[in-house]
PDB file of C-alpha atoms in Angstrom:
ATOM      1  CA  UNK U   1     115.642 117.523 108.342  1.00  0.00           C
ATOM      2  CA  UNK U   2     115.597 118.003 104.575  1.00  0.00           C
ATOM      3  CA  UNK U   3     112.901 116.822 102.144  1.00  0.00           C
ATOM      4  CA  UNK U   4     112.531 113.152 101.377  1.00  0.00           C
ATOM      5  CA  UNK U   5     114.067 111.906  98.167  1.00  0.00           C
ATOM      6  CA  UNK U   6     111.580 111.101  95.439  1.00  0.00           C
ATOM      7  CA  UNK U   7     108.568 112.912  96.896  1.00  0.00           C
ATOM      8  CA  UNK U   8     108.341 116.060  94.783  1.00  0.00           C
ATOM      9  CA  UNK U   9     104.816 116.796  96.030  1.00  0.00           C
ATOM     10  CA  UNK U  10     106.122 117.298  99.561  1.00  0.00           C
ATOM     11  CA  UNK U  11     108.654 119.859  98.317  1.00  0.00           C
ATOM     12  CA  UNK U  12     108.052 123.413  97.125  1.00  0.00           C
ATOM     13  CA  UNK U  13     105.970 126.151  98.691  1.00  0.00           C
ATOM     14  CA  UNK U  14     103.140 124.945 100.963  1.00  0.00           C
ATOM     15  CA  UNK U  15      99.690 125.249  99.388  1.00  0.00           C
ATOM     16  CA  UNK U  16      96.257 123.674  99.830  1.00  0.00           C
ATOM     17  CA  UNK U  17      94.647 121.590  97.101  1.00  0.00           C
ATOM     18  CA  UNK U  18      90.883 122.308  97.299  1.00  0.00           C
ATOM     19  CA  UNK U  19      90.254 119.652  94.638  1.00  0.00           C
ATOM     20  CA  UNK U  20      91.969 116.832  96.561  1.00  0.00           C
ATOM     21  CA  UNK U  21      89.831 113.686  96.680  1.00  0.00           C
ATOM     22  CA  UNK U  22      88.309 112.691 100.032  1.00  0.00           C
ATOM     23  CA  UNK U  23      87.311 109.124 100.935  1.00  0.00           C
ATOM     24  CA  UNK U  24      84.997 108.496 103.898  1.00  0.00           C
ATOM     25  CA  UNK U  25      85.269 105.254 105.839  1.00  0.00           C
ATOM     26  CA  UNK U  26      82.639 104.305 108.419  1.00  0.00           C
ATOM     27  CA  UNK U  27      84.202 102.628 111.449  1.00  0.00           C
ATOM     28  CA  UNK U  28      80.822 101.855 113.028  1.00  0.00           C
ATOM     29  CA  UNK U  29      77.289 103.224 112.774  1.00  0.00           C
ATOM     30  CA  UNK U  30      78.282 106.450 114.593  1.00  0.00           C
ATOM     31  CA  UNK U  31      81.986 106.910 113.851  1.00  0.00           C
ATOM     32  CA  UNK U  32      83.774 107.816 110.631  1.00  0.00           C
ATOM     33  CA  UNK U  33      87.079 109.031 109.218  1.00  0.00           C
ATOM     34  CA  UNK U  34      87.864 110.981 106.053  1.00  0.00           C
ATOM     35  CA  UNK U  35      91.185 110.427 104.273  1.00  0.00           C
ATOM     36  CA  UNK U  36      92.451 112.929 101.689  1.00  0.00           C
ATOM     37  CA  UNK U  37      95.901 112.143 100.248  1.00  0.00           C
ATOM     38  CA  UNK U  38      97.963 115.167  99.225  1.00  0.00           C
ATOM     39  CA  UNK U  39      95.530 117.693 100.652  1.00  0.00           C
ATOM     40  CA  UNK U  40      98.501 119.989 101.306  1.00  0.00           C
ATOM     41  CA  UNK U  41     101.461 120.457  98.990  1.00  0.00           C
ATOM     42  CA  UNK U  42     104.880 121.528 100.223  1.00  0.00           C
ATOM     43  CA  UNK U  43     104.534 119.769 103.556  1.00  0.00           C
ATOM     44  CA  UNK U  44     108.280 119.428 104.057  1.00  0.00           C
ATOM     45  CA  UNK U  45     108.797 123.197 103.892  1.00  0.00           C
ATOM     46  CA  UNK U  46     105.989 123.757 106.404  1.00  0.00           C
ATOM     47  CA  UNK U  47     107.594 121.181 108.719  1.00  0.00           C
ATOM     48  CA  UNK U  48     110.881 123.086 108.647  1.00  0.00           C
ATOM     49  CA  UNK U  49     109.077 126.391 109.267  1.00  0.00           C
ATOM     50  CA  UNK U  50     107.172 125.021 112.267  1.00  0.00           C
ATOM     51  CA  UNK U  51     110.288 123.320 113.652  1.00  0.00           C
ATOM     52  CA  UNK U  52     112.074 126.671 113.698  1.00  0.00           C
ATOM     53  CA  UNK U  53     109.211 128.922 114.784  1.00  0.00           C
ATOM     54  CA  UNK U  54     107.145 127.065 117.390  1.00  0.00           C
ATOM     55  CA  UNK U  55     107.966 126.800 121.081  1.00  0.00           C
ATOM     56  CA  UNK U  56     108.405 123.071 121.647  1.00  0.00           C
ATOM     57  CA  UNK U  57     107.860 121.340 124.968  1.00  0.00           C
ATOM     58  CA  UNK U  58     108.176 117.775 126.185  1.00  0.00           C
ATOM     59  CA  UNK U  59     105.389 116.731 128.492  1.00  0.00           C
ATOM     60  CA  UNK U  60     105.677 114.173 131.268  1.00  0.00           C
ATOM     61  CA  UNK U  61     103.319 111.333 132.086  1.00  0.00           C
ATOM     62  CA  UNK U  62     103.097 108.889 134.997  1.00  0.00           C
ATOM     63  CA  UNK U  63     104.544 105.421 134.518  1.00  0.00           C
ATOM     64  CA  UNK U  64     104.404 103.061 137.468  1.00  0.00           C
ATOM     65  CA  UNK U  65     105.751 105.115 140.405  1.00  0.00           C
ATOM     66  CA  UNK U  66     107.559 107.887 138.523  1.00  0.00           C
ATOM     67  CA  UNK U  67     107.110 110.569 135.881  1.00  0.00           C
ATOM     68  CA  UNK U  68     108.726 110.003 132.486  1.00  0.00           C
ATOM     69  CA  UNK U  69     109.143 112.168 129.387  1.00  0.00           C
ATOM     70  CA  UNK U  70     106.694 111.566 126.563  1.00  0.00           C
ATOM     71  CA  UNK U  71     108.492 110.240 123.464  1.00  0.00           C
ATOM     72  CA  UNK U  72     107.840 113.282 121.242  1.00  0.00           C
ATOM     73  CA  UNK U  73     107.753 117.076 121.316  1.00  0.00           C
ATOM     74  CA  UNK U  74     104.605 119.202 121.249  1.00  0.00           C
ATOM     75  CA  UNK U  75     103.545 122.783 120.641  1.00  0.00           C
ATOM     76  CA  UNK U  76     100.238 124.634 120.999  1.00  0.00           C
ATOM     77  CA  UNK U  77      99.197 127.234 118.427  1.00  0.00           C
ATOM     78  CA  UNK U  78      96.095 129.386 118.249  1.00  0.00           C
ATOM     79  CA  UNK U  79      95.290 130.364 114.644  1.00  0.00           C
ATOM     80  CA  UNK U  80      95.855 134.071 114.102  1.00  0.00           C
ATOM     81  CA  UNK U  81      98.159 134.451 117.091  1.00  0.00           C
ATOM     82  CA  UNK U  82     101.486 136.309 116.692  1.00  0.00           C
ATOM     83  CA  UNK U  83     104.116 134.086 115.115  1.00  0.00           C
ATOM     84  CA  UNK U  84     101.652 131.519 113.777  1.00  0.00           C
ATOM     85  CA  UNK U  85     102.188 130.850 110.055  1.00  0.00           C
ATOM     86  CA  UNK U  86      99.366 132.350 107.985  1.00  0.00           C
ATOM     87  CA  UNK U  87      98.906 129.011 106.237  1.00  0.00           C
ATOM     88  CA  UNK U  88      97.536 127.539 109.474  1.00  0.00           C
ATOM     89  CA  UNK U  89      94.670 130.053 109.250  1.00  0.00           C
ATOM     90  CA  UNK U  90      94.005 128.966 105.659  1.00  0.00           C
ATOM     91  CA  UNK U  91      94.022 125.314 106.676  1.00  0.00           C
ATOM     92  CA  UNK U  92      91.682 125.936 109.621  1.00  0.00           C
ATOM     93  CA  UNK U  93      89.344 127.967 107.395  1.00  0.00           C
ATOM     94  CA  UNK U  94      89.203 125.308 104.686  1.00  0.00           C
ATOM     95  CA  UNK U  95      88.483 122.594 107.241  1.00  0.00           C
ATOM     96  CA  UNK U  96      85.857 124.710 109.022  1.00  0.00           C
ATOM     97  CA  UNK U  97      84.056 125.357 105.738  1.00  0.00           C
ATOM     98  CA  UNK U  98      83.988 121.675 104.829  1.00  0.00           C
ATOM     99  CA  UNK U  99      83.039 120.274 108.230  1.00  0.00           C
ATOM    100  CA  UNK U 100      81.050 123.212 109.619  1.00  0.00           C
ATOM    101  CA  UNK U 101      83.199 123.165 112.724  1.00  0.00           C
ATOM    102  CA  UNK U 102      85.023 126.159 114.162  1.00  0.00           C
ATOM    103  CA  UNK U 103      88.568 124.972 114.840  1.00  0.00           C
ATOM    104  CA  UNK U 104      89.987 127.332 117.472  1.00  0.00           C
ATOM    105  CA  UNK U 105      93.230 125.579 118.400  1.00  0.00           C
ATOM    106  CA  UNK U 106      96.075 123.662 116.807  1.00  0.00           C
ATOM    107  CA  UNK U 107      98.300 121.137 118.529  1.00  0.00           C
ATOM    108  CA  UNK U 108     101.442 119.965 116.727  1.00  0.00           C
ATOM    109  CA  UNK U 109     103.228 116.729 117.624  1.00  0.00           C
ATOM    110  CA  UNK U 110     106.842 116.483 116.472  1.00  0.00           C
ATOM    111  CA  UNK U 111     108.133 112.943 115.898  1.00  0.00           C
ATOM    112  CA  UNK U 112     111.882 113.461 115.498  1.00  0.00           C
ATOM    113  CA  UNK U 113     112.578 109.864 114.462  1.00  0.00           C
ATOM    114  CA  UNK U 114     111.246 106.329 114.638  1.00  0.00           C
ATOM    115  CA  UNK U 115     111.701 106.167 118.414  1.00  0.00           C
ATOM    116  CA  UNK U 116     109.144 108.952 118.927  1.00  0.00           C
ATOM    117  CA  UNK U 117     105.540 107.770 119.198  1.00  0.00           C
ATOM    118  CA  UNK U 118     102.162 108.239 120.853  1.00  0.00           C
ATOM    119  CA  UNK U 119     100.297 105.500 122.728  1.00  0.00           C
ATOM    120  CA  UNK U 120      96.651 104.527 122.310  1.00  0.00           C
ATOM    121  CA  UNK U 121      94.357 107.385 123.319  1.00  0.00           C
ATOM    122  CA  UNK U 122      91.345 109.451 122.280  1.00  0.00           C
ATOM    123  CA  UNK U 123      91.142 113.249 122.090  1.00  0.00           C
ATOM    124  CA  UNK U 124      88.833 114.575 124.800  1.00  0.00           C
ATOM    125  CA  UNK U 125      90.372 117.913 125.746  1.00  0.00           C
ATOM    126  CA  UNK U 126      87.690 120.589 125.640  1.00  0.00           C
ATOM    127  CA  UNK U 127      85.492 118.754 123.141  1.00  0.00           C
ATOM    128  CA  UNK U 128      82.369 116.609 123.260  1.00  0.00           C
ATOM    129  CA  UNK U 129      83.607 113.088 122.418  1.00  0.00           C
ATOM    130  CA  UNK U 130      80.133 112.074 121.254  1.00  0.00           C
ATOM    131  CA  UNK U 131      80.192 114.545 118.345  1.00  0.00           C
ATOM    132  CA  UNK U 132      83.692 115.913 117.735  1.00  0.00           C
ATOM    133  CA  UNK U 133      85.642 116.596 114.561  1.00  0.00           C
ATOM    134  CA  UNK U 134      89.426 116.290 114.845  1.00  0.00           C
ATOM    135  CA  UNK U 135      91.498 116.974 111.716  1.00  0.00           C
ATOM    136  CA  UNK U 136      95.122 115.847 111.359  1.00  0.00           C
ATOM    137  CA  UNK U 137      97.511 116.988 108.622  1.00  0.00           C
ATOM    138  CA  UNK U 138     100.712 114.958 108.348  1.00  0.00           C
ATOM    139  CA  UNK U 139     104.015 116.628 107.431  1.00  0.00           C
ATOM    140  CA  UNK U 140     107.400 115.087 106.647  1.00  0.00           C
ATOM    141  CA  UNK U 141     108.177 111.390 106.617  1.00  0.00           C
ATOM    142  CA  UNK U 142     105.466 108.723 106.295  1.00  0.00           C
ATOM    143  CA  UNK U 143     104.263 107.031 109.489  1.00  0.00           C
ATOM    144  CA  UNK U 144     101.583 104.522 110.398  1.00  0.00           C
ATOM    145  CA  UNK U 145      98.435 105.869 112.067  1.00  0.00           C
ATOM    146  CA  UNK U 146      96.392 103.181 113.823  1.00  0.00           C
ATOM    147  CA  UNK U 147      92.781 103.055 115.003  1.00  0.00           C
ATOM    148  CA  UNK U 148      91.133 100.479 117.273  1.00  0.00           C
ATOM    149  CA  UNK U 149      87.892 100.202 119.266  1.00  0.00           C
ATOM    150  CA  UNK U 150      88.086 101.935 122.653  1.00  0.00           C
ATOM    151  CA  UNK U 151      89.527  99.541 125.215  1.00  0.00           C
ATOM    152  CA  UNK U 152      91.119  97.232 122.652  1.00  0.00           C
ATOM    153  CA  UNK U 153      90.288  95.093 119.651  1.00  0.00           C
ATOM    154  CA  UNK U 154      91.412  94.623 116.041  1.00  0.00           C
ATOM    155  CA  UNK U 155      93.173  97.716 114.718  1.00  0.00           C
ATOM    156  CA  UNK U 156      93.169  99.423 111.328  1.00  0.00           C
ATOM    157  CA  UNK U 157      96.343 100.998 109.979  1.00  0.00           C
ATOM    158  CA  UNK U 158      96.868 103.904 107.575  1.00  0.00           C
ATOM    159  CA  UNK U 159     100.209 105.140 106.266  1.00  0.00           C
ATOM    160  CA  UNK U 160     100.080 108.933 106.169  1.00  0.00           C
ATOM    161  CA  UNK U 161     102.528 110.746 103.894  1.00  0.00           C
ATOM    162  CA  UNK U 162     103.471 114.420 103.856  1.00  0.00           C
ATOM    163  CA  UNK U 163     100.422 116.562 103.100  1.00  0.00           C
ATOM    164  CA  UNK U 164      97.860 113.827 103.779  1.00  0.00           C
ATOM    165  CA  UNK U 165      94.734 114.787 105.729  1.00  0.00           C
ATOM    166  CA  UNK U 166      92.876 112.443 108.089  1.00  0.00           C
ATOM    167  CA  UNK U 167      89.704 113.645 109.825  1.00  0.00           C
ATOM    168  CA  UNK U 168      87.977 111.766 112.652  1.00  0.00           C
ATOM    169  CA  UNK U 169      84.305 112.547 113.196  1.00  0.00           C
ATOM    170  CA  UNK U 170      81.020 111.423 114.693  1.00  0.00           C
ATOM    171  CA  UNK U 171      81.602 109.376 117.844  1.00  0.00           C
ATOM    172  CA  UNK U 172      85.186 108.477 116.874  1.00  0.00           C
ATOM    173  CA  UNK U 173      86.656 110.077 120.022  1.00  0.00           C
ATOM    174  CA  UNK U 174      84.153 108.173 122.155  1.00  0.00           C
ATOM    175  CA  UNK U 175      84.200 104.762 120.464  1.00  0.00           C
ATOM    176  CA  UNK U 176      87.755 104.575 119.068  1.00  0.00           C
ATOM    177  CA  UNK U 177      91.369 105.161 120.039  1.00  0.00           C
ATOM    178  CA  UNK U 178      94.335 106.053 117.844  1.00  0.00           C
ATOM    179  CA  UNK U 179      98.125 105.795 118.059  1.00  0.00           C
ATOM    180  CA  UNK U 180     101.386 106.288 116.169  1.00  0.00           C
ATOM    181  CA  UNK U 181     103.648 103.318 116.994  1.00  0.00           C
ATOM    182  CA  UNK U 182     107.421 103.301 117.244  1.00  0.00           C
ATOM    183  CA  UNK U 183     109.420 102.026 114.251  1.00  0.00           C
ATOM    184  CA  UNK U 184     113.058 101.067 113.785  1.00  0.00           C
ATOM    185  CA  UNK U 185     113.885 104.216 111.816  1.00  0.00           C
ATOM    186  CA  UNK U 186     111.932 107.103 110.290  1.00  0.00           C
ATOM    187  CA  UNK U 187     112.580 110.636 109.040  1.00  0.00           C
ATOM    188  CA  UNK U 188     111.148 113.574 111.027  1.00  0.00           C
ATOM    189  CA  UNK U 189     107.362 113.877 110.950  1.00  0.00           C
ATOM    190  CA  UNK U 190     104.766 116.253 112.403  1.00  0.00           C
ATOM    191  CA  UNK U 191     101.045 115.907 112.915  1.00  0.00           C
ATOM    192  CA  UNK U 192      99.170 119.221 112.829  1.00  0.00           C
ATOM    193  CA  UNK U 193      95.910 118.627 114.710  1.00  0.00           C
ATOM    194  CA  UNK U 194      92.955 121.022 114.467  1.00  0.00           C
ATOM    195  CA  UNK U 195      90.367 120.886 117.270  1.00  0.00           C
ATOM    196  CA  UNK U 196      87.585 122.916 118.784  1.00  0.00           C
ATOM    197  CA  UNK U 197      88.236 123.443 122.479  1.00  0.00           C
ATOM    198  CA  UNK U 198      85.492 125.977 123.282  1.00  0.00           C
ATOM    199  CA  UNK U 199      81.990 124.560 123.945  1.00  0.00           C
ATOM    200  CA  UNK U 200      79.402 125.077 121.247  1.00  0.00           C
ATOM    201  CA  UNK U 201      76.733 127.677 121.897  1.00  0.00           C
ATOM    202  CA  UNK U 202      73.617 126.240 123.505  1.00  0.00           C
ATOM    203  CA  UNK U 203      75.536 123.500 125.333  1.00  0.00           C
TER     204      UNK U 203
END
């Protein structure tokens, strides 16, 4: 689970780059994504830290008439909780300041190799899909992240490298779905996902 050859940015001590460029892409008139390459340096070291420190589980989902294991590991973290790396607080704070959204939970998906994946879905746990901000920081090996209109349609693909940030906002969780497809082979990768699960005041 060592660092990838040739990607010096992913190595070293993890640190945020507040000056990292951000590009906004409008998916429709109500949905958008922001992409910020190399938002976090030292992503490979953070991956190894999380792999060792978090309590990983493997959820089950129904398939036909039986329950099967999901093809990845997952772990829930609440920023500031005992054992959570302090850098997660810094990441949540930087994202909250930029997007004016209080991120109160972190979910980490662990893709151990190319056979691990996540099917088409939208994030609707504890958030309003009509106006939700979901931020994903990729760690480790590069993987494709796909987006398509809810229910099917032409997809858009982004290759996320270690330290890249992708933020989905507006009505993205209502109008669009995303996935990480299987590949023949891939180094370990994690997606660190920041969400707000508590309802906003006044709602």
